[in-house]
Amino acid sequence: MSHAHTMTKNKTVATWLALLGGPLGLHRFYLHGLGDTLGWLHPLPTALGLWGVERLQSLGQDDKLAWVLIPLLGFTVATTCLTAIVYALTDTGKWNARHNPAQAPAERAGGTNALTIIAVVIALLTGAGTLMASLDRK
């Protein structure tokens, strides 16, 4: 099987896609292609959660459906932030073995750099804050 047509998958790019576009499944499409079923499942809870936010803004805090829908957005954001952290902390050799099998284990695409670390910090803050807000039912 030839991997010549396979695009090298950069760990830092995947980390940022999970952080910024995770609720739309962008990280999954980058790593696994547009045929990735899990990638296509990401937009649904995101859209439902956004609909809940819209309902809350237009109908007020008494709208019970909004309070059911909004945590879907929060959990999706928190989950994709966790995914970004997992990606960023994956060992270079393990990353390349999984996503760049035709490349050497030490290939730079699987490496960590300052942008990867910045993404981890943002993902930690965003994910933790979003998860706490999603669990708060005041």
PDB file of C-alpha atoms in Angstrom:
ATOM      1  CA  MET A   1       0.000   0.000   0.000  1.00  0.00           C
ATOM      2  CA  SER A   2       1.484   3.323  -1.049  1.00  0.00           C
ATOM      3  CA  HIS A   3       1.397   6.311   1.263  1.00  0.00           C
ATOM      4  CA  ALA A   4       2.817   8.683  -1.340  1.00  0.00           C
ATOM      5  CA  HIS A   5      -0.577  10.346  -1.805  1.00  0.00           C
ATOM      6  CA  THR A   6      -1.136  10.713   1.933  1.00  0.00           C
ATOM      7  CA  MET A   7      -0.777  14.205   3.365  1.00  0.00           C
ATOM      8  CA  THR A   8       1.470  14.584   6.415  1.00  0.00           C
ATOM      9  CA  LYS A   9      -0.644  15.307   9.498  1.00  0.00           C
ATOM     10  CA  ASN A  10       0.830  18.026  11.702  1.00  0.00           C
ATOM     11  CA  LYS A  11       0.176  17.655  15.439  1.00  0.00           C
ATOM     12  CA  THR A  12       0.093  21.408  16.064  1.00  0.00           C
ATOM     13  CA  VAL A  13      -2.387  21.982  13.225  1.00  0.00           C
ATOM     14  CA  ALA A  14      -4.618  19.176  14.538  1.00  0.00           C
ATOM     15  CA  THR A  15      -4.408  20.632  18.056  1.00  0.00           C
ATOM     16  CA  TRP A  16      -5.482  24.094  16.904  1.00  0.00           C
ATOM     17  CA  LEU A  17      -8.250  22.649  14.714  1.00  0.00           C
ATOM     18  CA  ALA A  18      -9.602  20.750  17.731  1.00  0.00           C
ATOM     19  CA  LEU A  19      -9.416  23.903  19.831  1.00  0.00           C
ATOM     20  CA  LEU A  20     -10.927  26.365  17.347  1.00  0.00           C
ATOM     21  CA  GLY A  21     -13.007  24.167  15.038  1.00  0.00           C
ATOM     22  CA  GLY A  22     -13.582  21.102  17.172  1.00  0.00           C
ATOM     23  CA  PRO A  23     -17.313  21.654  17.660  1.00  0.00           C
ATOM     24  CA  LEU A  24     -17.618  21.436  13.853  1.00  0.00           C
ATOM     25  CA  GLY A  25     -15.420  18.333  13.635  1.00  0.00           C
ATOM     26  CA  LEU A  26     -12.620  20.080  11.723  1.00  0.00           C
ATOM     27  CA  HIS A  27      -9.853  18.187  13.559  1.00  0.00           C
ATOM     28  CA  ARG A  28     -11.476  14.862  12.672  1.00  0.00           C
ATOM     29  CA  PHE A  29     -11.777  15.791   8.996  1.00  0.00           C
ATOM     30  CA  TYR A  30      -8.138  16.919   8.937  1.00  0.00           C
ATOM     31  CA  LEU A  31      -6.911  13.642  10.424  1.00  0.00           C
ATOM     32  CA  HIS A  32      -9.380  11.149   8.956  1.00  0.00           C
ATOM     33  CA  GLY A  33     -10.928  12.811   5.885  1.00  0.00           C
ATOM     34  CA  LEU A  34     -14.444  13.959   5.057  1.00  0.00           C
ATOM     35  CA  GLY A  35     -15.774  10.413   5.353  1.00  0.00           C
ATOM     36  CA  ASP A  36     -15.181  10.391   9.129  1.00  0.00           C
ATOM     37  CA  THR A  37     -18.495   9.597  10.834  1.00  0.00           C
ATOM     38  CA  LEU A  38     -17.445  11.008  14.215  1.00  0.00           C
ATOM     39  CA  GLY A  39     -16.471  14.250  12.529  1.00  0.00           C
ATOM     40  CA  TRP A  40     -19.949  14.593  11.067  1.00  0.00           C
ATOM     41  CA  LEU A  41     -21.529  13.967  14.482  1.00  0.00           C
ATOM     42  CA  HIS A  42     -19.828  16.999  16.067  1.00  0.00           C
ATOM     43  CA  PRO A  43     -21.962  19.743  14.455  1.00  0.00           C
ATOM     44  CA  LEU A  44     -25.277  18.330  15.740  1.00  0.00           C
ATOM     45  CA  PRO A  45     -24.822  18.946  19.498  1.00  0.00           C
ATOM     46  CA  THR A  46     -23.071  22.210  18.630  1.00  0.00           C
ATOM     47  CA  ALA A  47     -26.057  23.410  16.593  1.00  0.00           C
ATOM     48  CA  LEU A  48     -28.550  22.254  19.236  1.00  0.00           C
ATOM     49  CA  GLY A  49     -26.570  24.054  21.936  1.00  0.00           C
ATOM     50  CA  LEU A  50     -26.450  27.242  19.878  1.00  0.00           C
ATOM     51  CA  TRP A  51     -30.204  26.948  19.340  1.00  0.00           C
ATOM     52  CA  GLY A  52     -30.549  26.716  23.131  1.00  0.00           C
ATOM     53  CA  VAL A  53     -28.513  29.920  23.544  1.00  0.00           C
ATOM     54  CA  GLU A  54     -30.733  31.636  20.965  1.00  0.00           C
ATOM     55  CA  ARG A  55     -33.875  30.409  22.760  1.00  0.00           C
ATOM     56  CA  LEU A  56     -32.541  31.668  26.084  1.00  0.00           C
ATOM     57  CA  GLN A  57     -31.830  35.093  24.589  1.00  0.00           C
ATOM     58  CA  SER A  58     -35.215  35.398  22.897  1.00  0.00           C
ATOM     59  CA  LEU A  59     -37.509  33.568  25.347  1.00  0.00           C
ATOM     60  CA  GLY A  60     -35.762  34.231  28.643  1.00  0.00           C
ATOM     61  CA  GLN A  61     -34.515  32.101  31.500  1.00  0.00           C
ATOM     62  CA  ASP A  62     -37.834  30.322  31.996  1.00  0.00           C
ATOM     63  CA  ASP A  63     -37.428  28.375  28.753  1.00  0.00           C
ATOM     64  CA  LYS A  64     -36.761  24.839  29.995  1.00  0.00           C
ATOM     65  CA  LEU A  65     -35.734  23.509  26.575  1.00  0.00           C
ATOM     66  CA  ALA A  66     -32.937  26.082  26.387  1.00  0.00           C
ATOM     67  CA  TRP A  67     -31.509  24.746  29.664  1.00  0.00           C
ATOM     68  CA  VAL A  68     -31.524  21.221  28.218  1.00  0.00           C
ATOM     69  CA  LEU A  69     -29.873  22.286  24.954  1.00  0.00           C
ATOM     70  CA  ILE A  70     -27.174  24.712  26.140  1.00  0.00           C
ATOM     71  CA  PRO A  71     -25.078  22.065  27.965  1.00  0.00           C
ATOM     72  CA  LEU A  72     -24.760  20.164  24.656  1.00  0.00           C
ATOM     73  CA  LEU A  73     -22.697  23.066  23.335  1.00  0.00           C
ATOM     74  CA  GLY A  74     -20.679  23.268  26.544  1.00  0.00           C
ATOM     75  CA  PHE A  75     -19.901  19.563  26.635  1.00  0.00           C
ATOM     76  CA  THR A  76     -18.928  19.591  22.954  1.00  0.00           C
ATOM     77  CA  VAL A  77     -16.548  22.518  23.498  1.00  0.00           C
ATOM     78  CA  ALA A  78     -15.101  20.919  26.642  1.00  0.00           C
ATOM     79  CA  THR A  79     -14.645  17.577  24.879  1.00  0.00           C
ATOM     80  CA  THR A  80     -12.872  19.104  21.902  1.00  0.00           C
ATOM     81  CA  CYS A  81     -10.640  21.116  24.247  1.00  0.00           C
ATOM     82  CA  LEU A  82      -9.700  17.839  25.929  1.00  0.00           C
ATOM     83  CA  THR A  83      -9.044  16.360  22.488  1.00  0.00           C
ATOM     84  CA  ALA A  84      -6.716  19.289  21.715  1.00  0.00           C
ATOM     85  CA  ILE A  85      -4.814  18.611  24.947  1.00  0.00           C
ATOM     86  CA  VAL A  86      -4.514  14.895  24.169  1.00  0.00           C
ATOM     87  CA  TYR A  87      -3.258  15.658  20.669  1.00  0.00           C
ATOM     88  CA  ALA A  88      -0.703  18.172  21.943  1.00  0.00           C
ATOM     89  CA  LEU A  89       0.632  15.836  24.622  1.00  0.00           C
ATOM     90  CA  THR A  90       0.945  12.837  22.303  1.00  0.00           C
ATOM     91  CA  ASP A  91       4.540  11.661  21.943  1.00  0.00           C
ATOM     92  CA  THR A  92       6.112  12.511  18.562  1.00  0.00           C
ATOM     93  CA  GLY A  93       6.803   8.862  17.715  1.00  0.00           C
ATOM     94  CA  LYS A  94       3.280   7.767  18.643  1.00  0.00           C
ATOM     95  CA  TRP A  95       1.746  10.641  16.654  1.00  0.00           C
ATOM     96  CA  ASN A  96       3.748   9.814  13.563  1.00  0.00           C
ATOM     97  CA  ALA A  97       3.111   6.077  13.890  1.00  0.00           C
ATOM     98  CA  ARG A  98      -0.633   6.730  13.952  1.00  0.00           C
ATOM     99  CA  HIS A  99      -1.063   9.693  11.596  1.00  0.00           C
ATOM    100  CA  ASN A 100       2.122   9.648   9.480  1.00  0.00           C
ATOM    101  CA  PRO A 101       3.018   5.958   9.164  1.00  0.00           C
ATOM    102  CA  ALA A 102       5.168   6.516   6.054  1.00  0.00           C
ATOM    103  CA  GLN A 103       7.309   9.053   7.910  1.00  0.00           C
ATOM    104  CA  ALA A 104      10.190   8.525  10.328  1.00  0.00           C
ATOM    105  CA  PRO A 105       9.144   8.354  14.013  1.00  0.00           C
ATOM    106  CA  ALA A 106      10.982  11.623  14.737  1.00  0.00           C
ATOM    107  CA  GLU A 107       9.354  13.486  11.790  1.00  0.00           C
ATOM    108  CA  ARG A 108       8.766  17.150  12.715  1.00  0.00           C
ATOM    109  CA  ALA A 109       5.048  16.984  11.880  1.00  0.00           C
ATOM    110  CA  GLY A 110       4.472  15.019  15.085  1.00  0.00           C
ATOM    111  CA  GLY A 111       6.597  17.318  17.197  1.00  0.00           C
ATOM    112  CA  THR A 112       5.661  19.861  19.823  1.00  0.00           C
ATOM    113  CA  ASN A 113       6.517  23.554  19.570  1.00  0.00           C
ATOM    114  CA  ALA A 114       5.569  26.831  21.247  1.00  0.00           C
ATOM    115  CA  LEU A 115       2.294  27.047  19.290  1.00  0.00           C
ATOM    116  CA  THR A 116       1.342  23.565  20.494  1.00  0.00           C
ATOM    117  CA  ILE A 117       1.965  24.589  24.118  1.00  0.00           C
ATOM    118  CA  ILE A 118      -0.025  27.823  23.715  1.00  0.00           C
ATOM    119  CA  ALA A 119      -2.936  25.759  22.388  1.00  0.00           C
ATOM    120  CA  VAL A 120      -2.732  23.480  25.449  1.00  0.00           C
ATOM    121  CA  VAL A 121      -2.912  26.444  27.829  1.00  0.00           C
ATOM    122  CA  ILE A 122      -5.896  27.938  25.985  1.00  0.00           C
ATOM    123  CA  ALA A 123      -7.596  24.524  25.803  1.00  0.00           C
ATOM    124  CA  LEU A 124      -7.130  23.977  29.546  1.00  0.00           C
ATOM    125  CA  LEU A 125      -8.627  27.354  30.414  1.00  0.00           C
ATOM    126  CA  THR A 126     -11.445  27.185  27.869  1.00  0.00           C
ATOM    127  CA  GLY A 127     -12.330  23.549  28.494  1.00  0.00           C
ATOM    128  CA  ALA A 128     -12.374  23.823  32.281  1.00  0.00           C
ATOM    129  CA  GLY A 129     -14.362  27.056  32.231  1.00  0.00           C
ATOM    130  CA  THR A 130     -16.861  25.737  29.697  1.00  0.00           C
ATOM    131  CA  LEU A 131     -17.352  22.482  31.570  1.00  0.00           C
ATOM    132  CA  MET A 132     -17.947  24.294  34.869  1.00  0.00           C
ATOM    133  CA  ALA A 133     -20.406  26.671  33.218  1.00  0.00           C
ATOM    134  CA  SER A 134     -22.241  23.751  31.582  1.00  0.00           C
ATOM    135  CA  LEU A 135     -22.650  22.005  34.920  1.00  0.00           C
ATOM    136  CA  ASP A 136     -23.856  25.121  36.746  1.00  0.00           C
ATOM    137  CA  ARG A 137     -27.671  24.988  36.973  1.00  0.00           C
ATOM    138  CA  LYS A 138     -28.460  28.137  39.004  1.00  0.00           C
TER     139      LYS A 138
END
